[in-house]
PDB file of C-alpha atoms in Angstrom:
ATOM      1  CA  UNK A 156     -17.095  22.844  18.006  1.00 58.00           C
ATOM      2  CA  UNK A 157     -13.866  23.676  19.867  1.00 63.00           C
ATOM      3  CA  UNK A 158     -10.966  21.143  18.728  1.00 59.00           C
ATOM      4  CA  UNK A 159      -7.741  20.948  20.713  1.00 63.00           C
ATOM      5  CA  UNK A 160      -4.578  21.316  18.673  1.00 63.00           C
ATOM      6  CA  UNK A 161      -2.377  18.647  18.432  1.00 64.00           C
ATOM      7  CA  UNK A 162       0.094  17.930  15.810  1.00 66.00           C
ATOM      8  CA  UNK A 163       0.202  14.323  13.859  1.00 60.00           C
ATOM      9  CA  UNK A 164       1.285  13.295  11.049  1.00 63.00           C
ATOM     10  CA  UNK A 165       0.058  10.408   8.998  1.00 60.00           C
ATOM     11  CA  UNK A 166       1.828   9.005   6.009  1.00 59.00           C
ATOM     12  CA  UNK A 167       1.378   6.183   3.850  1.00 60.00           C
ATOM     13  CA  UNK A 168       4.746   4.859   2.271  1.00 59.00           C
ATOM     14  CA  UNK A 169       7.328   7.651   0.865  1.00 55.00           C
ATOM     15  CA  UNK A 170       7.108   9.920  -1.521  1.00 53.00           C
ATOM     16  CA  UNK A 171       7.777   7.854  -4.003  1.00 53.00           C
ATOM     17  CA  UNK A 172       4.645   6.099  -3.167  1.00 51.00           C
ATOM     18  CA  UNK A 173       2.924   9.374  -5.079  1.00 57.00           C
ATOM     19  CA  UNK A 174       1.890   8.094  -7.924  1.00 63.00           C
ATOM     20  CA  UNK A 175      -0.154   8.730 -11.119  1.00 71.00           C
ATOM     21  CA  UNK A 176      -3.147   6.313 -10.996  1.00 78.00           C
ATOM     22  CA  UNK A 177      -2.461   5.185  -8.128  1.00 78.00           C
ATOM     23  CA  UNK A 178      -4.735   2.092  -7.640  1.00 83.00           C
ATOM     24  CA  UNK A 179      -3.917   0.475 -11.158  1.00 88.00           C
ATOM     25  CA  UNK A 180      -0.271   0.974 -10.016  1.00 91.00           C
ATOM     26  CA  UNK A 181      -0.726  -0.755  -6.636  1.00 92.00           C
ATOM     27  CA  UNK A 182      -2.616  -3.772  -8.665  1.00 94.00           C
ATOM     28  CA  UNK A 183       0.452  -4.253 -10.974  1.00 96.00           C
ATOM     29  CA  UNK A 184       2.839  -3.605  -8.444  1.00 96.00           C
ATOM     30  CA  UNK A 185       0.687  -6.718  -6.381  1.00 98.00           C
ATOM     31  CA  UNK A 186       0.955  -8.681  -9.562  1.00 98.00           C
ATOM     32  CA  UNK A 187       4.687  -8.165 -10.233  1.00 98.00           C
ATOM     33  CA  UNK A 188       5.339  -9.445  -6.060  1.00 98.00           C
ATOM     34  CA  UNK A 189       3.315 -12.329  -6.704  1.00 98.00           C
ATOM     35  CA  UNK A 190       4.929 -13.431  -9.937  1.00 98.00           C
ATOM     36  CA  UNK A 191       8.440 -12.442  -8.191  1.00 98.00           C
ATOM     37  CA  UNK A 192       8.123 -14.839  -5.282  1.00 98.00           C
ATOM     38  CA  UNK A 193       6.941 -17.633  -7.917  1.00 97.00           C
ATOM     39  CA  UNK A 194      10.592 -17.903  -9.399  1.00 97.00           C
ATOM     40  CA  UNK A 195      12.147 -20.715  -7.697  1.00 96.00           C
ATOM     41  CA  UNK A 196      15.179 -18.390  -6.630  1.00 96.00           C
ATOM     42  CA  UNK A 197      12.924 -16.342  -4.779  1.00 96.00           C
ATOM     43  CA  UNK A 198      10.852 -18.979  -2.600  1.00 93.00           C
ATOM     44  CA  UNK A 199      11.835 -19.112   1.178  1.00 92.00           C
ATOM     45  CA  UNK A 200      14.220 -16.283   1.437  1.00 96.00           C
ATOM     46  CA  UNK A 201      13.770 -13.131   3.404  1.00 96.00           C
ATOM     47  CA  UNK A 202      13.406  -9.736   2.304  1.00 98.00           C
ATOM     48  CA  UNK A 203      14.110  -7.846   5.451  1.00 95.00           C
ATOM     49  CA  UNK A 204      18.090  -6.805   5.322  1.00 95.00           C
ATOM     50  CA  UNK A 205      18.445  -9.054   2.400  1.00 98.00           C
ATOM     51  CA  UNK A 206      19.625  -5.855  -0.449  1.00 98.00           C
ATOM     52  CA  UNK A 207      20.877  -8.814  -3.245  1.00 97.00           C
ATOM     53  CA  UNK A 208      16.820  -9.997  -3.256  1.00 98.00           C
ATOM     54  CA  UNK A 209      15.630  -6.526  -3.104  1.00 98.00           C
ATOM     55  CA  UNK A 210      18.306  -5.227  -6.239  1.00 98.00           C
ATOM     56  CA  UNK A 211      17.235  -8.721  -7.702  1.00 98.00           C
ATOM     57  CA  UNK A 212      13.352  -7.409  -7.000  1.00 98.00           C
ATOM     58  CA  UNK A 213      14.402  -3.840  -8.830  1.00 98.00           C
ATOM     59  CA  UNK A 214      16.049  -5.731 -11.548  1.00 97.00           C
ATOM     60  CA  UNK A 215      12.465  -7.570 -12.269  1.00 98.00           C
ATOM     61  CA  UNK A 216      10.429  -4.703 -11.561  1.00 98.00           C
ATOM     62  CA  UNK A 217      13.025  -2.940 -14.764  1.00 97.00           C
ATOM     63  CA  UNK A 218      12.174  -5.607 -16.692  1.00 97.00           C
ATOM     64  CA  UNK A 219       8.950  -5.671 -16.700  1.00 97.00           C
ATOM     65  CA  UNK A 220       8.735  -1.961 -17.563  1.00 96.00           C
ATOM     66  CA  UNK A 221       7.311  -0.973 -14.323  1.00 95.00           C
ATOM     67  CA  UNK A 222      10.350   1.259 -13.583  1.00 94.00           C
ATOM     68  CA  UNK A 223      13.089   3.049 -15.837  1.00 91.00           C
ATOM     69  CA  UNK A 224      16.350   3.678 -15.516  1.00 88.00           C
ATOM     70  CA  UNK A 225      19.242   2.104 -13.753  1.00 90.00           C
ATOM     71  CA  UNK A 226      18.653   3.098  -9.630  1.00 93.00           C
ATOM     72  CA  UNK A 227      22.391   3.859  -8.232  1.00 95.00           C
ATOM     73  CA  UNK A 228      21.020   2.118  -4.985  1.00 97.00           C
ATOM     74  CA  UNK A 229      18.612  -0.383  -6.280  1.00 97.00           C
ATOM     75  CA  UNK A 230      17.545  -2.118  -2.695  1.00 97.00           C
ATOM     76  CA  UNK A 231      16.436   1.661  -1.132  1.00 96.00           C
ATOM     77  CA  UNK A 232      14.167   1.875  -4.448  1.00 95.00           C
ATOM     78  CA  UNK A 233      12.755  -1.976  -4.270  1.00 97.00           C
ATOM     79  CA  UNK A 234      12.171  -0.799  -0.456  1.00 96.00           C
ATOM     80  CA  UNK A 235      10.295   2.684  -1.643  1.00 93.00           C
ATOM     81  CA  UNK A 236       8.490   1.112  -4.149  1.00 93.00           C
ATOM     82  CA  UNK A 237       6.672  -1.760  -1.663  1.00 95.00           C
ATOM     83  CA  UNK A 238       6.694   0.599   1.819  1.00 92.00           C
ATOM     84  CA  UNK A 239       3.480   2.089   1.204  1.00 90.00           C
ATOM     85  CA  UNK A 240       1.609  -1.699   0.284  1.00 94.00           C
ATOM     86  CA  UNK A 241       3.335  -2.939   3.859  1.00 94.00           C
ATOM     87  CA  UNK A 242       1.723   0.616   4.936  1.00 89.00           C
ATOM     88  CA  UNK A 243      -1.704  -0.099   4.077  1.00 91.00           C
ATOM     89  CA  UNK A 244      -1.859  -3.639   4.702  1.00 94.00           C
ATOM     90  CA  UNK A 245      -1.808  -5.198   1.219  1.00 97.00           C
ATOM     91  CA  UNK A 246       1.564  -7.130   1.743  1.00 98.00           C
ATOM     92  CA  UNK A 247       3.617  -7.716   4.681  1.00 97.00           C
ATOM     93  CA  UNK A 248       7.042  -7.010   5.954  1.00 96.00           C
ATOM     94  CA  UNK A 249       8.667  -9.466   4.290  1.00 97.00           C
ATOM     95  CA  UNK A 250       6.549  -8.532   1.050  1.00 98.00           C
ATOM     96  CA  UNK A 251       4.349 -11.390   0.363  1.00 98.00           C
ATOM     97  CA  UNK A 252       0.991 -11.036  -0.552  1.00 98.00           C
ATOM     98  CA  UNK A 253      -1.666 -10.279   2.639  1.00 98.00           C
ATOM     99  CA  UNK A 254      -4.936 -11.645   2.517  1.00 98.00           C
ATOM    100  CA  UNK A 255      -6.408  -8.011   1.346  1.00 98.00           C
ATOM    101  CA  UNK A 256      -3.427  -8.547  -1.331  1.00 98.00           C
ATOM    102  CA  UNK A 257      -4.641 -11.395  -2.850  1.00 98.00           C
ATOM    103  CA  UNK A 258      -8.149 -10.742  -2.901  1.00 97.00           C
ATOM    104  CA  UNK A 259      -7.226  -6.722  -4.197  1.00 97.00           C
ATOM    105  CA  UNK A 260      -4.893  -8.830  -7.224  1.00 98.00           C
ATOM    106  CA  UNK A 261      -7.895 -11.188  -7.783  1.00 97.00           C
ATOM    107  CA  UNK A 262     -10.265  -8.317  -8.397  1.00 97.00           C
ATOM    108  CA  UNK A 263      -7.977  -6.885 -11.203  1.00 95.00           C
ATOM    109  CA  UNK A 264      -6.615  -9.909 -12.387  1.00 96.00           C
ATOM    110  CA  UNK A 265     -10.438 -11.098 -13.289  1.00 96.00           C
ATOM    111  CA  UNK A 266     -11.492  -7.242 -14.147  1.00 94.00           C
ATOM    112  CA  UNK A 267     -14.076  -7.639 -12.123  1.00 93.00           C
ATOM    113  CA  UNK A 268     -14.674  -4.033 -10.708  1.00 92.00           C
ATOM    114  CA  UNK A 269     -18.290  -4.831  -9.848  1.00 93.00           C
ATOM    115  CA  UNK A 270     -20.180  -3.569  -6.603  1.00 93.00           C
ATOM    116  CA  UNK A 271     -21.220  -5.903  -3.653  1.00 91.00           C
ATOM    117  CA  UNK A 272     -20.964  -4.254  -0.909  1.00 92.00           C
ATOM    118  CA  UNK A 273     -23.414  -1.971   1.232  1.00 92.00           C
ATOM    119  CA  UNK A 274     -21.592   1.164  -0.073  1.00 91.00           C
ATOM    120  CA  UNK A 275     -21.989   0.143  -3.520  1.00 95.00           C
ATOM    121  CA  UNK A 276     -18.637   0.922  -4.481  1.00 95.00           C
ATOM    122  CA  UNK A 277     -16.266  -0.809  -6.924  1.00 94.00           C
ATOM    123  CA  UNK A 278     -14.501  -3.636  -4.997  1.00 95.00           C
ATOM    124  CA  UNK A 279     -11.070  -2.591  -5.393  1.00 94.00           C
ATOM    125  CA  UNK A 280     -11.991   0.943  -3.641  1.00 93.00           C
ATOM    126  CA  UNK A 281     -14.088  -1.674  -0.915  1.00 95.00           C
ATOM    127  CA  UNK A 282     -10.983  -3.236  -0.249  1.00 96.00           C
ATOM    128  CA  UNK A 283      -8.870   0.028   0.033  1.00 93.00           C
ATOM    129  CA  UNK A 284     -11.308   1.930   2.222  1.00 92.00           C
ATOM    130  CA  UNK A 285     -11.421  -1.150   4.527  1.00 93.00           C
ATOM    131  CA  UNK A 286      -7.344  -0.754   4.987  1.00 93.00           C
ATOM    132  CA  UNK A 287      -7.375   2.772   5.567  1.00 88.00           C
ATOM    133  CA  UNK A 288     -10.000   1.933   8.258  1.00 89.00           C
ATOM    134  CA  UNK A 289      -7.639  -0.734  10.505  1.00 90.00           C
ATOM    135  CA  UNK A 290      -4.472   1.830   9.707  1.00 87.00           C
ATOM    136  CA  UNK A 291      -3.133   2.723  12.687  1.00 85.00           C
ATOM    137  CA  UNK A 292      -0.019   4.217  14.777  1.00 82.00           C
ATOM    138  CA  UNK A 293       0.986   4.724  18.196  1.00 84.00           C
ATOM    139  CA  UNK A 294       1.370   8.349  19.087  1.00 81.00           C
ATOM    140  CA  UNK A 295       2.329   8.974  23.459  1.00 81.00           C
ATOM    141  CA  UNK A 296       1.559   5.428  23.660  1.00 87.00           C
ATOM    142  CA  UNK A 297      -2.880   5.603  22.655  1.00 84.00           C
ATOM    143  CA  UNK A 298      -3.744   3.869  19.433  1.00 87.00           C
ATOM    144  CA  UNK A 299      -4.539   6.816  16.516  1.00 85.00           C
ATOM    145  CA  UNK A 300      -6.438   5.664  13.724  1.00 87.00           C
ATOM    146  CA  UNK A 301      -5.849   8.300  11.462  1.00 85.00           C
ATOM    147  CA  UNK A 302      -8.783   7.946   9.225  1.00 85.00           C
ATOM    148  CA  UNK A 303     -11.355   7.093  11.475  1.00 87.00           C
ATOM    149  CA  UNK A 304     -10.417  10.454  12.937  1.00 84.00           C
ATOM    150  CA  UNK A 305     -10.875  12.142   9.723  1.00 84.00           C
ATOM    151  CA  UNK A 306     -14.648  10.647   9.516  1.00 85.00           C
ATOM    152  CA  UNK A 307     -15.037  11.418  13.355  1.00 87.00           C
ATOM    153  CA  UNK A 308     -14.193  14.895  12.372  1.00 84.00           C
ATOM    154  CA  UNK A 309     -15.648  15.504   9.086  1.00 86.00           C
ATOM    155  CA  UNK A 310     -19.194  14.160  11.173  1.00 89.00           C
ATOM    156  CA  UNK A 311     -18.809  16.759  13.714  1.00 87.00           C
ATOM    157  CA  UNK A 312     -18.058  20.173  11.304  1.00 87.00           C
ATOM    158  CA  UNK A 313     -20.216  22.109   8.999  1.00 79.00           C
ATOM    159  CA  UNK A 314     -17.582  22.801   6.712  1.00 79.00           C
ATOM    160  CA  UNK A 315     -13.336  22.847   6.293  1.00 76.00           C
ATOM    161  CA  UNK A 316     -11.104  25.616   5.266  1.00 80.00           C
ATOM    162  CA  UNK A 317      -7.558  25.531   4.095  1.00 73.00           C
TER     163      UNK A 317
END
């Protein structure tokens, strides 16, 4: 099979989206958002452009020993920490829970890691695989799904080579 080169690059979030265990990390990181926008302080104000809520979001995120350290720019790490959940669909811009968010914190939140689904895979990893699938970007103005390319291709090949 004779593919056409054509550069692309798909990212999810920054690098500090890298992560060990990265699923349990997403979970608590859905969890700690949730609680945030509980406090009364927090309801009905915007995130976007908004860097007192975001320091205030770093601030929690400190407390509750999900980060260390003092940040020197504490809104650009509230933003880095979140960018890859906006990326895959699990909140939204303004960092509130999505649909796929709430049922991905329900899932941990009962520890309830079961199968039901034709793949037989855990739930969580249901829910994950089914965001990867609607990911998307606009690249010379056609819709790229990035990982529905990677299936496409991995169908098509024998093997891959680094």
């Amino acid at each position: 099979m004779n593919i056409p080169y054509k550069s692309f690059c798909w990212s999810l979030g920054t690098t500090s989206f890298r992560t060990k265990n990265f699923n349990k990390t997403i979970e608590e990181q859905l969890s700690l958002l949730n609680e945030f926008w509980i406090l009364r302080e927090n309801q009905n104000i915007n995130w976007s452009g908004n860097n007192e809520l975001q320091a205030r979001y770093y601030d929690f995120m400190r407390q509750k020993g999900f980060v260390e350290g003092n940040a020197k720019n504490k809104p650009k790490d509230a933003r880095e920490k979140t960018s890859g959940l906006v990326d895959i669909g699990l909140i939204d811009e303004n960092r509130k829970l999505s649909d796929a968010g709430k049922a991905l914190l329900h899932i941990s939140s009962e520890n309830d890691f079961s199968s039901d689904n034709q793949f037989q895979i855990a739930k969580d990893s249901f829910i994950y695989l089914k965001q990867l699938l609607k990911t998307s970007y606009t690249v010379e103005g056609q819709t790229v799904r990035p990982f529905l390319v990677l299936l496409y291709l991995l169908s098509k090949v024998d093997y891959l080579t680094l």
